[in-house]
Amino acid sequence: TGIAAYTILIIAMSQARQSNAQGLRARAQYAAEAALVWANQKLSNDSTLTFSGNPDITVNGVPIDVTITGAAPNQQLHAKATY
């Protein structure tokens, strides 16, 4: 019974770690998507806007670097989350 309890404990700890990593990944993805929406709104106000690596964007505690490149109407938006 001791071995079974230990095995169950190890499995539970492993699942908790995997769940936590997936949660961080999902949180970073949602933050990056929110930053892209923000950048898209900025572009709708000023189609000549370009910038790179704005470090001041933080969504739910996740820092996001947003880059807008290219000329209107072919701008490209990129977001990178650091977690």
Short mmCIF file of N, CA and C in Angstrom, two decimals:
data_model
loop_
_atom_site.label_atom_id
_atom_site.label_comp_id
_atom_site.label_asym_id
_atom_site.label_seq_id
_atom_site.Cartn_x
_atom_site.Cartn_y
_atom_site.Cartn_z
N THR A 1 0.82 -1.21 0.00
CA THR A 1 0.00 0.00 0.00
C THR A 1 0.86 1.26 0.00
N GLY A 2 2.01 1.20 0.63
CA GLY A 2 2.91 2.36 0.64
C GLY A 2 3.40 2.70 -0.76
N ILE A 3 3.71 1.66 -1.55
CA ILE A 3 4.17 1.88 -2.91
C ILE A 3 3.05 2.46 -3.77
N ALA A 4 1.84 1.98 -3.59
CA ALA A 4 0.70 2.49 -4.35
C ALA A 4 0.43 3.95 -4.02
N ALA A 5 0.50 4.30 -2.72
CA ALA A 5 0.28 5.69 -2.31
C ALA A 5 1.36 6.60 -2.89
N TYR A 6 2.61 6.13 -2.86
CA TYR A 6 3.71 6.91 -3.41
C TYR A 6 3.53 7.11 -4.92
N THR A 7 3.12 6.05 -5.61
CA THR A 7 2.90 6.13 -7.05
C THR A 7 1.80 7.14 -7.38
N ILE A 8 0.72 7.09 -6.63
CA ILE A 8 -0.39 8.04 -6.83
C ILE A 8 0.08 9.47 -6.57
N LEU A 9 0.89 9.66 -5.55
CA LEU A 9 1.42 10.99 -5.24
C LEU A 9 2.29 11.50 -6.38
N ILE A 10 3.16 10.66 -6.93
CA ILE A 10 4.04 11.06 -8.03
C ILE A 10 3.21 11.42 -9.27
N ILE A 11 2.20 10.61 -9.57
CA ILE A 11 1.33 10.89 -10.72
C ILE A 11 0.61 12.23 -10.53
N ALA A 12 0.08 12.46 -9.34
CA ALA A 12 -0.65 13.70 -9.06
C ALA A 12 0.28 14.91 -9.20
N MET A 13 1.51 14.80 -8.69
CA MET A 13 2.46 15.90 -8.79
C MET A 13 2.84 16.17 -10.24
N SER A 14 3.01 15.11 -11.02
CA SER A 14 3.35 15.26 -12.43
C SER A 14 2.22 15.95 -13.19
N GLN A 15 0.99 15.55 -12.93
CA GLN A 15 -0.15 16.18 -13.60
C GLN A 15 -0.30 17.64 -13.20
N ALA A 16 -0.02 17.95 -11.94
CA ALA A 16 -0.11 19.34 -11.49
C ALA A 16 0.92 20.20 -12.21
N ARG A 17 2.14 19.67 -12.38
CA ARG A 17 3.18 20.43 -13.08
C ARG A 17 2.79 20.66 -14.54
N GLN A 18 2.28 19.62 -15.19
CA GLN A 18 1.87 19.76 -16.59
C GLN A 18 0.73 20.76 -16.72
N SER A 19 -0.22 20.69 -15.81
CA SER A 19 -1.36 21.61 -15.83
C SER A 19 -0.90 23.04 -15.65
N ASN A 20 0.06 23.26 -14.74
CA ASN A 20 0.58 24.60 -14.50
C ASN A 20 1.29 25.14 -15.74
N ALA A 21 2.09 24.30 -16.40
CA ALA A 21 2.80 24.74 -17.61
C ALA A 21 1.80 25.07 -18.71
N GLN A 22 0.77 24.27 -18.86
CA GLN A 22 -0.24 24.55 -19.88
C GLN A 22 -0.99 25.83 -19.55
N GLY A 23 -1.24 26.07 -18.27
CA GLY A 23 -1.92 27.29 -17.86
C GLY A 23 -1.09 28.53 -18.17
N LEU A 24 0.23 28.46 -17.93
CA LEU A 24 1.12 29.58 -18.25
C LEU A 24 1.16 29.82 -19.75
N ARG A 25 1.21 28.75 -20.51
CA ARG A 25 1.25 28.88 -21.96
C ARG A 25 -0.03 29.52 -22.49
N ALA A 26 -1.16 29.07 -21.96
CA ALA A 26 -2.44 29.63 -22.40
C ALA A 26 -2.55 31.10 -22.00
N ARG A 27 -2.10 31.43 -20.79
CA ARG A 27 -2.14 32.82 -20.33
C ARG A 27 -1.28 33.71 -21.22
N ALA A 28 -0.11 33.22 -21.61
CA ALA A 28 0.77 33.98 -22.50
C ALA A 28 0.13 34.14 -23.88
N GLN A 29 -0.51 33.09 -24.37
CA GLN A 29 -1.18 33.18 -25.68
C GLN A 29 -2.29 34.21 -25.65
N TYR A 30 -3.12 34.17 -24.61
CA TYR A 30 -4.22 35.13 -24.51
C TYR A 30 -3.69 36.56 -24.39
N ALA A 31 -2.60 36.72 -23.65
CA ALA A 31 -2.01 38.05 -23.50
C ALA A 31 -1.49 38.57 -24.84
N ALA A 32 -0.84 37.71 -25.61
CA ALA A 32 -0.33 38.11 -26.92
C ALA A 32 -1.47 38.47 -27.86
N GLU A 33 -2.55 37.70 -27.81
CA GLU A 33 -3.71 38.00 -28.64
C GLU A 33 -4.33 39.34 -28.26
N ALA A 34 -4.40 39.62 -26.96
CA ALA A 34 -4.94 40.91 -26.51
C ALA A 34 -4.05 42.06 -26.98
N ALA A 35 -2.75 41.86 -26.95
CA ALA A 35 -1.83 42.90 -27.42
C ALA A 35 -1.99 43.14 -28.92
N LEU A 36 -2.26 42.09 -29.68
CA LEU A 36 -2.49 42.26 -31.12
C LEU A 36 -3.78 43.04 -31.38
N VAL A 37 -4.80 42.79 -30.58
CA VAL A 37 -6.04 43.56 -30.72
C VAL A 37 -5.78 45.03 -30.41
N TRP A 38 -5.00 45.28 -29.36
CA TRP A 38 -4.64 46.66 -28.99
C TRP A 38 -3.89 47.33 -30.14
N ALA A 39 -2.91 46.63 -30.73
CA ALA A 39 -2.14 47.21 -31.82
C ALA A 39 -3.01 47.45 -33.05
N ASN A 40 -3.94 46.55 -33.30
CA ASN A 40 -4.85 46.73 -34.43
C ASN A 40 -5.73 47.97 -34.23
N GLN A 41 -6.16 48.21 -33.00
CA GLN A 41 -6.94 49.41 -32.72
C GLN A 41 -6.10 50.66 -32.93
N LYS A 42 -4.83 50.61 -32.53
CA LYS A 42 -3.93 51.75 -32.76
C LYS A 42 -3.79 52.02 -34.26
N LEU A 43 -3.67 50.94 -35.04
CA LEU A 43 -3.54 51.11 -36.49
C LEU A 43 -4.80 51.68 -37.11
N SER A 44 -5.96 51.34 -36.57
CA SER A 44 -7.19 51.88 -37.13
C SER A 44 -7.28 53.38 -36.90
N ASN A 45 -6.63 53.88 -35.86
CA ASN A 45 -6.59 55.32 -35.59
C ASN A 45 -5.51 56.03 -36.39
N ASP A 46 -4.40 55.33 -36.69
CA ASP A 46 -3.28 55.93 -37.41
C ASP A 46 -2.65 54.87 -38.29
N SER A 47 -3.02 54.85 -39.57
CA SER A 47 -2.54 53.80 -40.47
C SER A 47 -1.06 53.92 -40.81
N THR A 48 -0.41 55.01 -40.41
CA THR A 48 1.02 55.17 -40.68
C THR A 48 1.87 54.71 -39.50
N LEU A 49 1.24 54.23 -38.47
CA LEU A 49 1.94 53.84 -37.24
C LEU A 49 2.86 52.64 -37.47
N THR A 50 4.09 52.74 -36.98
CA THR A 50 5.01 51.60 -36.92
C THR A 50 5.76 51.69 -35.60
N PHE A 51 6.01 50.58 -34.98
CA PHE A 51 6.87 50.54 -33.81
C PHE A 51 7.35 49.13 -33.59
N SER A 52 8.35 49.02 -32.75
CA SER A 52 8.96 47.71 -32.52
C SER A 52 9.27 47.52 -31.05
N GLY A 53 8.90 46.36 -30.54
CA GLY A 53 9.28 45.95 -29.20
C GLY A 53 8.83 46.88 -28.10
N ASN A 54 7.56 47.24 -28.09
CA ASN A 54 7.04 48.11 -27.05
C ASN A 54 7.06 47.37 -25.71
N PRO A 55 7.98 47.71 -24.80
CA PRO A 55 8.11 46.96 -23.54
C PRO A 55 7.08 47.35 -22.48
N ASP A 56 6.27 48.37 -22.75
CA ASP A 56 5.34 48.85 -21.74
C ASP A 56 4.03 48.09 -21.74
N ILE A 57 3.87 47.12 -22.63
CA ILE A 57 2.62 46.38 -22.71
C ILE A 57 2.70 45.16 -21.81
N THR A 58 1.82 45.11 -20.83
CA THR A 58 1.72 43.97 -19.94
C THR A 58 0.26 43.60 -19.82
N VAL A 59 -0.06 42.35 -20.09
CA VAL A 59 -1.44 41.87 -20.02
C VAL A 59 -1.48 40.75 -18.99
N ASN A 60 -2.26 40.94 -17.94
CA ASN A 60 -2.38 39.95 -16.86
C ASN A 60 -1.02 39.52 -16.33
N GLY A 61 -0.11 40.47 -16.20
CA GLY A 61 1.21 40.18 -15.65
C GLY A 61 2.19 39.57 -16.64
N VAL A 62 1.80 39.42 -17.90
CA VAL A 62 2.68 38.85 -18.92
C VAL A 62 3.20 39.98 -19.81
N PRO A 63 4.52 40.22 -19.83
CA PRO A 63 5.07 41.26 -20.70
C PRO A 63 4.97 40.84 -22.16
N ILE A 64 4.55 41.77 -23.01
CA ILE A 64 4.36 41.50 -24.44
C ILE A 64 5.17 42.50 -25.25
N ASP A 65 5.92 42.00 -26.22
CA ASP A 65 6.59 42.86 -27.20
C ASP A 65 5.75 42.84 -28.47
N VAL A 66 5.31 44.01 -28.91
CA VAL A 66 4.49 44.12 -30.12
C VAL A 66 5.30 44.87 -31.17
N THR A 67 5.27 44.35 -32.40
CA THR A 67 5.95 44.99 -33.51
C THR A 67 4.96 45.22 -34.64
N ILE A 68 4.94 46.44 -35.17
CA ILE A 68 4.14 46.77 -36.35
C ILE A 68 5.13 47.19 -37.42
N THR A 69 5.13 46.48 -38.53
CA THR A 69 6.05 46.80 -39.62
C THR A 69 5.30 46.96 -40.93
N GLY A 70 5.94 47.56 -41.90
CA GLY A 70 5.36 47.71 -43.23
C GLY A 70 4.60 49.01 -43.38
N ALA A 71 4.16 49.26 -44.61
CA ALA A 71 3.41 50.48 -44.93
C ALA A 71 1.96 50.12 -45.19
N ALA A 72 1.09 51.08 -44.92
CA ALA A 72 -0.35 50.87 -45.13
C ALA A 72 -0.58 50.53 -46.59
N PRO A 73 -1.45 49.68 -46.94
CA PRO A 73 -2.34 48.88 -46.10
C PRO A 73 -1.78 47.49 -45.79
N ASN A 74 -0.46 47.32 -45.90
CA ASN A 74 0.14 45.98 -45.74
C ASN A 74 0.95 45.83 -44.45
N GLN A 75 0.54 46.50 -43.39
CA GLN A 75 1.27 46.36 -42.14
C GLN A 75 1.17 44.94 -41.61
N GLN A 76 2.19 44.55 -40.88
CA GLN A 76 2.19 43.25 -40.23
C GLN A 76 2.30 43.47 -38.73
N LEU A 77 1.51 42.72 -37.99
CA LEU A 77 1.53 42.78 -36.52
C LEU A 77 2.14 41.50 -35.99
N HIS A 78 3.03 41.67 -35.01
CA HIS A 78 3.66 40.52 -34.35
C HIS A 78 3.63 40.77 -32.85
N ALA A 79 3.35 39.73 -32.09
CA ALA A 79 3.39 39.84 -30.64
C ALA A 79 4.17 38.67 -30.07
N LYS A 80 5.00 38.96 -29.08
CA LYS A 80 5.81 37.93 -28.43
C LYS A 80 5.60 38.05 -26.93
N ALA A 81 5.14 36.96 -26.33
CA ALA A 81 4.93 36.93 -24.88
C ALA A 81 6.13 36.30 -24.20
N THR A 82 6.50 36.87 -23.06
CA THR A 82 7.60 36.33 -22.26
C THR A 82 6.99 35.79 -20.96
N TYR A 83 7.16 34.50 -20.75
CA TYR A 83 6.61 33.88 -19.52
C TYR A 83 7.54 32.85 -18.98
#
